[in-house]
PDB file of C-alpha atoms in Angstrom:
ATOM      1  CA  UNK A 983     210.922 235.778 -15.021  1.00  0.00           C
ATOM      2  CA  UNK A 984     212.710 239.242 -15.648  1.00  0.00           C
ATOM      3  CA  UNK A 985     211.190 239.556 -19.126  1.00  0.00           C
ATOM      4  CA  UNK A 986     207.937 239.673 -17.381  1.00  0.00           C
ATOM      5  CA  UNK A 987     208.676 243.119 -15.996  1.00  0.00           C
ATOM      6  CA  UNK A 988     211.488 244.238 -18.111  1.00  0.00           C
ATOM      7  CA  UNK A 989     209.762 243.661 -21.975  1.00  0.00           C
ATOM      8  CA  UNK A 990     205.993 245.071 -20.660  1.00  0.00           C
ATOM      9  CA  UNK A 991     207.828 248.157 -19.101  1.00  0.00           C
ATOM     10  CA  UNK A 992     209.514 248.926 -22.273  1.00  0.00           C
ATOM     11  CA  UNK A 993     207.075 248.296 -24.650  1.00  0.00           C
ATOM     12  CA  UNK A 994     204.842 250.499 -22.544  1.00  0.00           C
ATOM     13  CA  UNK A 995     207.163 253.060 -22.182  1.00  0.00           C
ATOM     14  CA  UNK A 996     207.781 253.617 -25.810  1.00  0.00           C
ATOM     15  CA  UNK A 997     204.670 253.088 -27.084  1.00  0.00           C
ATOM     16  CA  UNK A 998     203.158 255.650 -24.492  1.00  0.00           C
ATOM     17  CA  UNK A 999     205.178 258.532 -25.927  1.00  0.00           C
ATOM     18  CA  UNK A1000     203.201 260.696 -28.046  1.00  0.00           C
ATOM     19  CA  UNK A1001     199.866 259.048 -26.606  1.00  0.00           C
ATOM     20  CA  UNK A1002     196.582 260.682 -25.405  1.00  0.00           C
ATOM     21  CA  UNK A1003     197.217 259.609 -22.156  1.00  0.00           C
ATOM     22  CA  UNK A1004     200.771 261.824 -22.183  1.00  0.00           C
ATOM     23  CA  UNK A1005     199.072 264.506 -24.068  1.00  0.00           C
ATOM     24  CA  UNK A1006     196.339 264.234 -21.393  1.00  0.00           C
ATOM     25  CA  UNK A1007     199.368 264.413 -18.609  1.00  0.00           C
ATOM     26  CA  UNK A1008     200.643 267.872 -19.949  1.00  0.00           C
ATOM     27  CA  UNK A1009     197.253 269.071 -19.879  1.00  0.00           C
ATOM     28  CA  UNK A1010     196.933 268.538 -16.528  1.00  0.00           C
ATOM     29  CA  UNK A1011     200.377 269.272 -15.562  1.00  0.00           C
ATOM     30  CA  UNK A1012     199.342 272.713 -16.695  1.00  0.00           C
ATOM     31  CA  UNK A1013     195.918 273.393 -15.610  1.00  0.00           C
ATOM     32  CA  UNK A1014     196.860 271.724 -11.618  1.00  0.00           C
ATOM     33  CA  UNK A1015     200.370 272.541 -11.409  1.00  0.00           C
ATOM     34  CA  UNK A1016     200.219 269.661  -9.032  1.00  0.00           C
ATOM     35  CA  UNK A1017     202.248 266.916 -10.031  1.00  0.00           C
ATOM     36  CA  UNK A1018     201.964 264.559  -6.801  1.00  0.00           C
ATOM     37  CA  UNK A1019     198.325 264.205  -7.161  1.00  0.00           C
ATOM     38  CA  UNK A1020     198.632 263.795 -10.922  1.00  0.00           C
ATOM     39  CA  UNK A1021     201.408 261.395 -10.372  1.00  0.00           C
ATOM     40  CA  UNK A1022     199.336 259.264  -7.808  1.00  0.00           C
ATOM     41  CA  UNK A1023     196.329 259.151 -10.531  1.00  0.00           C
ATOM     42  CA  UNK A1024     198.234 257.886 -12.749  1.00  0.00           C
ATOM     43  CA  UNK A1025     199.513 255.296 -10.967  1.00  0.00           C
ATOM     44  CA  UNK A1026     195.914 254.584  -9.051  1.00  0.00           C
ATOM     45  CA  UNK A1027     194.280 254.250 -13.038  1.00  0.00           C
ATOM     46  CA  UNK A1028     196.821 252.274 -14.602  1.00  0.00           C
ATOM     47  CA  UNK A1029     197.454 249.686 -11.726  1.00  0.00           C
ATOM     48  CA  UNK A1030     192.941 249.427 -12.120  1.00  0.00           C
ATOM     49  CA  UNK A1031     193.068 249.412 -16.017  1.00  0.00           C
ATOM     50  CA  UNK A1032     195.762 247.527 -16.489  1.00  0.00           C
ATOM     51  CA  UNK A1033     195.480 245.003 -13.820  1.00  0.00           C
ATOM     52  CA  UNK A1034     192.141 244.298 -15.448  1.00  0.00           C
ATOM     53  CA  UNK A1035     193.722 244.213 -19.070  1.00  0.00           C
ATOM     54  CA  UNK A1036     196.538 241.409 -17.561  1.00  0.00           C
ATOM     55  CA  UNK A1037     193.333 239.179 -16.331  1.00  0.00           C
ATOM     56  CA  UNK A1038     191.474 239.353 -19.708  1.00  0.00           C
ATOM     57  CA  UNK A1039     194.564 238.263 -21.375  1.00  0.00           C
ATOM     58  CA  UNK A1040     195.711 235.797 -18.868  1.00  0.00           C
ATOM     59  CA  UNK A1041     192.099 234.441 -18.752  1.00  0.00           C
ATOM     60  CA  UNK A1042     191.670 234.389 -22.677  1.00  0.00           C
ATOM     61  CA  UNK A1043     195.307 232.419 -23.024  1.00  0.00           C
ATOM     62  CA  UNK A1044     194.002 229.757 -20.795  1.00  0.00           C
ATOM     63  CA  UNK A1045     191.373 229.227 -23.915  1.00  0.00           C
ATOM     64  CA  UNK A1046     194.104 228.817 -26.460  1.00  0.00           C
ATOM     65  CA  UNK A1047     196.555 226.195 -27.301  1.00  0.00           C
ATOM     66  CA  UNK A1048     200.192 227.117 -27.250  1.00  0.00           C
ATOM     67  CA  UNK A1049     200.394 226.932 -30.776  1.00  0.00           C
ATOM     68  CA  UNK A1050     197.217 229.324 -31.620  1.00  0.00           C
ATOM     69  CA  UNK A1051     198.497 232.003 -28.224  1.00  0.00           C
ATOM     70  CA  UNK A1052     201.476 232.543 -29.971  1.00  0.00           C
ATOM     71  CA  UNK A1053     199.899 233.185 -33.721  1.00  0.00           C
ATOM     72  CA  UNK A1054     197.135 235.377 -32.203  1.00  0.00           C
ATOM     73  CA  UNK A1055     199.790 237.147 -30.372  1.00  0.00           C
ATOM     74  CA  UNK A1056     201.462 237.662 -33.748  1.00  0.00           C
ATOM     75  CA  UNK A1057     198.695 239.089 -35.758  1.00  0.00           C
ATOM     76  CA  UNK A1058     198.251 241.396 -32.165  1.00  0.00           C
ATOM     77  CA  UNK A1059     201.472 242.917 -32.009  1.00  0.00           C
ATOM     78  CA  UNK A1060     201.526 243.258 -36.291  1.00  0.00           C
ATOM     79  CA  UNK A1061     198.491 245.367 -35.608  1.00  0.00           C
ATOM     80  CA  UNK A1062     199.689 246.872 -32.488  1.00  0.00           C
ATOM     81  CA  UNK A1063     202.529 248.054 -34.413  1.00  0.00           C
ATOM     82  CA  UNK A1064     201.014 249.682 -37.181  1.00  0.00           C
ATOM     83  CA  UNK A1065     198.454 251.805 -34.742  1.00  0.00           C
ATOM     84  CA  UNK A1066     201.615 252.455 -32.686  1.00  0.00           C
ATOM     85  CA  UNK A1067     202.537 254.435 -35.953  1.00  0.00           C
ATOM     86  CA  UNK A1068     199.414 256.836 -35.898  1.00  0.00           C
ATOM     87  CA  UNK A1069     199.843 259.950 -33.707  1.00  0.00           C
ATOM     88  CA  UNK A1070     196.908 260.210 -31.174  1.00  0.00           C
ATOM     89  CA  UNK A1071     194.920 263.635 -30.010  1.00  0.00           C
ATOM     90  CA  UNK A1072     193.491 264.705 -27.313  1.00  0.00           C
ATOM     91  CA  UNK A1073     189.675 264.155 -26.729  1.00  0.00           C
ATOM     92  CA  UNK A1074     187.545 266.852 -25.475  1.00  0.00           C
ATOM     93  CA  UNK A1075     185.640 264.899 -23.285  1.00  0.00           C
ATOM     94  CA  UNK A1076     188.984 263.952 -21.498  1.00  0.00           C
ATOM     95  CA  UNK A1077     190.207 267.486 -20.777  1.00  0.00           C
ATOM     96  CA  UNK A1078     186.597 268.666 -19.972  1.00  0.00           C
ATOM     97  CA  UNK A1079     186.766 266.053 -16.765  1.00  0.00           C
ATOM     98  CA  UNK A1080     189.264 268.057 -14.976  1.00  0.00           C
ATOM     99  CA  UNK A1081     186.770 271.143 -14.316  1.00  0.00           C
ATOM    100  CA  UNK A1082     184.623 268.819 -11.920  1.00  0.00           C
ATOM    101  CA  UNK A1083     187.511 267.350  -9.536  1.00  0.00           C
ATOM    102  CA  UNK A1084     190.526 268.131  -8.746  1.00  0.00           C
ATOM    103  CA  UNK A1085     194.035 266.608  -9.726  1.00  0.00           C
ATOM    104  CA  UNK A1086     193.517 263.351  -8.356  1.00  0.00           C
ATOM    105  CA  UNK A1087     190.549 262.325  -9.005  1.00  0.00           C
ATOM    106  CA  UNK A1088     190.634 264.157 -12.533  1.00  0.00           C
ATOM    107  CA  UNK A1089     194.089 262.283 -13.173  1.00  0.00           C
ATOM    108  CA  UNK A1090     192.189 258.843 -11.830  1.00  0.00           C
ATOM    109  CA  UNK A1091     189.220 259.127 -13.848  1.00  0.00           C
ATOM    110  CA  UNK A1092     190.559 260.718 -17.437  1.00  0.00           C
ATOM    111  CA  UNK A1093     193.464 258.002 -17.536  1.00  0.00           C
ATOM    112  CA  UNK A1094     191.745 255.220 -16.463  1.00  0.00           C
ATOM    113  CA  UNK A1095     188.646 256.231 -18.975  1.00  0.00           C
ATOM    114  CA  UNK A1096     191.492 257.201 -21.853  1.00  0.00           C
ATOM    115  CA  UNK A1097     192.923 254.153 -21.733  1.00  0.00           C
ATOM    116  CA  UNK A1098     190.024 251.887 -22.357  1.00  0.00           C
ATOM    117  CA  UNK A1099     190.963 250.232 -25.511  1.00  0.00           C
ATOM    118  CA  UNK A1100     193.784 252.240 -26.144  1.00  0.00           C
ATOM    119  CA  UNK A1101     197.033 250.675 -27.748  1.00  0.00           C
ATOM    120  CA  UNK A1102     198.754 250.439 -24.207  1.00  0.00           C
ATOM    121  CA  UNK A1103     195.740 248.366 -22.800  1.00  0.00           C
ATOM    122  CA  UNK A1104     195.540 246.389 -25.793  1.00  0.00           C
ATOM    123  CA  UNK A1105     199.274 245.569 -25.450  1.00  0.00           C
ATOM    124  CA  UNK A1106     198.538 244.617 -21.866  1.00  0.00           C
ATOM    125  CA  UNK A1107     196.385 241.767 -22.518  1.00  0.00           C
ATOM    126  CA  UNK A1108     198.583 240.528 -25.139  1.00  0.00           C
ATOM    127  CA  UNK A1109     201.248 240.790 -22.786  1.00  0.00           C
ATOM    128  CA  UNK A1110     199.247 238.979 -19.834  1.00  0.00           C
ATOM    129  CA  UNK A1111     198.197 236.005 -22.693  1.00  0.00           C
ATOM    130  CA  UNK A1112     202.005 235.659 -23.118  1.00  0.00           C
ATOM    131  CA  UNK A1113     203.873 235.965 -20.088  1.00  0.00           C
ATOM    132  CA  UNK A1114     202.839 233.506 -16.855  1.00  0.00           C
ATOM    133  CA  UNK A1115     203.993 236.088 -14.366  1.00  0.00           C
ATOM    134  CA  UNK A1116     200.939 238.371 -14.553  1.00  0.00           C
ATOM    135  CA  UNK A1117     201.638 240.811 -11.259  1.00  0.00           C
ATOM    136  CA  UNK A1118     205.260 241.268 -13.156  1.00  0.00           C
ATOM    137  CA  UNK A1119     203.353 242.233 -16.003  1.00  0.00           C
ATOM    138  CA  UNK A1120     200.774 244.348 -15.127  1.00  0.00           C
ATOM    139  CA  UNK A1121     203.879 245.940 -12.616  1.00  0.00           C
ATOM    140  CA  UNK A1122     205.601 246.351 -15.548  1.00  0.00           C
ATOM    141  CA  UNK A1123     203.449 248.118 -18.063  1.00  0.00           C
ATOM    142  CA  UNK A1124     202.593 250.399 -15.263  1.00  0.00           C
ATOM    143  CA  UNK A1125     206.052 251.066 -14.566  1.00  0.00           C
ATOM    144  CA  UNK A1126     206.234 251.889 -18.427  1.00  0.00           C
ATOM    145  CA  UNK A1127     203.339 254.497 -18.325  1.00  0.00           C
ATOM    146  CA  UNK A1128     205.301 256.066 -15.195  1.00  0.00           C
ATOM    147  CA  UNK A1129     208.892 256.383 -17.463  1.00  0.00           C
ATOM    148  CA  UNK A1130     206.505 258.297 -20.153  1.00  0.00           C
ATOM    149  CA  UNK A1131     204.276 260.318 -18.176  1.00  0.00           C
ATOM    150  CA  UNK A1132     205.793 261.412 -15.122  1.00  0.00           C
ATOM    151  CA  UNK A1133     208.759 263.675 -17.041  1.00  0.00           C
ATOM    152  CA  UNK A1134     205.878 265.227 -18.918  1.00  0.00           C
ATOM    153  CA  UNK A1135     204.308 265.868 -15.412  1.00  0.00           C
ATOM    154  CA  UNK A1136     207.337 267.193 -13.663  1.00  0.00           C
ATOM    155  CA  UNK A1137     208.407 269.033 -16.713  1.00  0.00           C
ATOM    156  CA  UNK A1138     205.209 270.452 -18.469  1.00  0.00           C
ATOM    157  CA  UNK A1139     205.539 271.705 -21.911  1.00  0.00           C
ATOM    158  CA  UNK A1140     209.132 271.488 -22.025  1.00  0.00           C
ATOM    159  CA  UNK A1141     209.615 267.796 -22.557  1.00  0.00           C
ATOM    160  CA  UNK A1142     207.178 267.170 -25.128  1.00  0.00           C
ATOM    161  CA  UNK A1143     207.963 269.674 -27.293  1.00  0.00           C
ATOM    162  CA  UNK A1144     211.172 268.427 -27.441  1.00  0.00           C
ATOM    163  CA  UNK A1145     210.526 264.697 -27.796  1.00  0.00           C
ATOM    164  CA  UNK A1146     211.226 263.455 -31.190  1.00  0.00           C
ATOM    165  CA  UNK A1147     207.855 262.096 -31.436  1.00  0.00           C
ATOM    166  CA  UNK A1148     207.629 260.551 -34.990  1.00  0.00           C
ATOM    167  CA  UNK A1149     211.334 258.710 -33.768  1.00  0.00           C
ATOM    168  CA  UNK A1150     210.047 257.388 -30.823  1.00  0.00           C
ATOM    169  CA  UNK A1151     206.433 255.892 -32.187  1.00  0.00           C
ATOM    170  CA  UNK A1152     208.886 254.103 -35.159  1.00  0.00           C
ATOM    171  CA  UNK A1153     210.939 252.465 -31.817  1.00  0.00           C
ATOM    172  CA  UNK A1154     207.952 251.376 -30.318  1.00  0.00           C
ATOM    173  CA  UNK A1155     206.075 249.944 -33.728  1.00  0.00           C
ATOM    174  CA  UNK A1156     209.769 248.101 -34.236  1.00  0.00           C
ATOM    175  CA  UNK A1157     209.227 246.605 -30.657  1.00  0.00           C
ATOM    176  CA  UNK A1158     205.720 244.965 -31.382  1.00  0.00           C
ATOM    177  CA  UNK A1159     206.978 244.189 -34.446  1.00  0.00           C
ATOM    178  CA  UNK A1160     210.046 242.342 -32.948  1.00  0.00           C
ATOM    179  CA  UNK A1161     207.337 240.981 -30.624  1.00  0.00           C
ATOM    180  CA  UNK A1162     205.407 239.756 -33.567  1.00  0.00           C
ATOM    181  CA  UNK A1163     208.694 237.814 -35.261  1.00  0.00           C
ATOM    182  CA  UNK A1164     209.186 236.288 -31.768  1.00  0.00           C
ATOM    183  CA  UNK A1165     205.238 234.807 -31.444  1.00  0.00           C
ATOM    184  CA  UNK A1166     205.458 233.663 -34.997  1.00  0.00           C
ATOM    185  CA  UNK A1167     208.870 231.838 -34.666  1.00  0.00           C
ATOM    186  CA  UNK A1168     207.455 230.150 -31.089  1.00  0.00           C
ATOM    187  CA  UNK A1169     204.206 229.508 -32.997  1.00  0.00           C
ATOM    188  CA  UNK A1170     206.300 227.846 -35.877  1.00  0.00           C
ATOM    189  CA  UNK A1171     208.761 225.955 -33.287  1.00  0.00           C
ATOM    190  CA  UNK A1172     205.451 224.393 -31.283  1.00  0.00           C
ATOM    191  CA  UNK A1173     203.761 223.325 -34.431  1.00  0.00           C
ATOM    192  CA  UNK A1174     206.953 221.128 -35.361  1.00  0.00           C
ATOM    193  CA  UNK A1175     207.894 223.434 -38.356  1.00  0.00           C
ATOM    194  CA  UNK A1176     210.995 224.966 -36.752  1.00  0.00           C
TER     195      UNK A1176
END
């Protein structure tokens, strides 16, 4: 039941660093110097997102035999891990938003719109489809956008500049991978070959 909460929080917390969304975080950091209402977006627009991502992928996994969940859940996380490998920029669009509203609402509508198909959401369903505890989950992954964003938040440019970026996208990849050698041995072990 742990590995509910524990793997989604630190896939999501690796796999976060170097993301839009944290690149988005810093740029608000430093245009609201506000971190409690940046803080509470975050929160309010990943619990929404992701919360929706956990019921796709619970729902889809209901469609799926055990044997197919875990093989689709393979070729996920391979691909997962190779976009985990691809730095991410910053969209204008995103750091436009924040001139209409102000930190909150900014924070609640640039995450939750930046994450929309983004690598963390992605992981989310596959997450959901593999794990029966879906509130663990989807607490989990949101705990793991917290662990990256919220240092960014508190401590601006500082942190990310000194993040060893191309490190820390090479942990996360190795995760999904590790994921992916994990669905493929279950997949192997429920079709009778292991």
């Amino acid at each position: 039941m742990l590995d509910s909460l524990l793997v989604p929080t630190a896939i999501v917390a690796l796999a976060e660093i170097g993301d839009k969304t944290q690149l988005l975080a810093l740029i608000l950091a430093a245009r609201f110097r506000k971190p409690w209402p940046i803080i509470a977006g975050i929160i309010a627009a990943t619990l929404a997102n992701h919360a929706a991502a956990g019921a796709v992928g619970a729902w889809v996994g209901s469609f799926f035999s055990n044997t197919m969940l875990h093989w689709i859940l393979a070729a996920s996380f391979t691909a997962t891990a190779l976009w985990t490998l691809v730095p991410d920029k910053m969209d204008d669009d995103e750091a436009s938003t924040a001139r209409k509203f102000g930190p909150f609402l900014t924070t609640l509508i640039a995450f939750f719109l930046a994450e929309i198909g983004d690598k963390t959401q992605i992981a989310t369903v596959m997450l959901a489809a593999q794990y029966p505890e879906l509130w663990l989950v989807i607490i989990g992954t949101t705990l793991g956008m917290l662990i990256a964003n919220v240092p960014v938040v508190l401590a601006g440019n500082f942190a990310a500049e000194k993040l060893p970026l191309t490190l820390i996208r090479r942990l996360a990849a190795s995760a999904f991978f590790i994921l992916a050698i994990v669905a493929v041995y279950k997949a192997m072990q429920s079709s009778g070959w292991v």
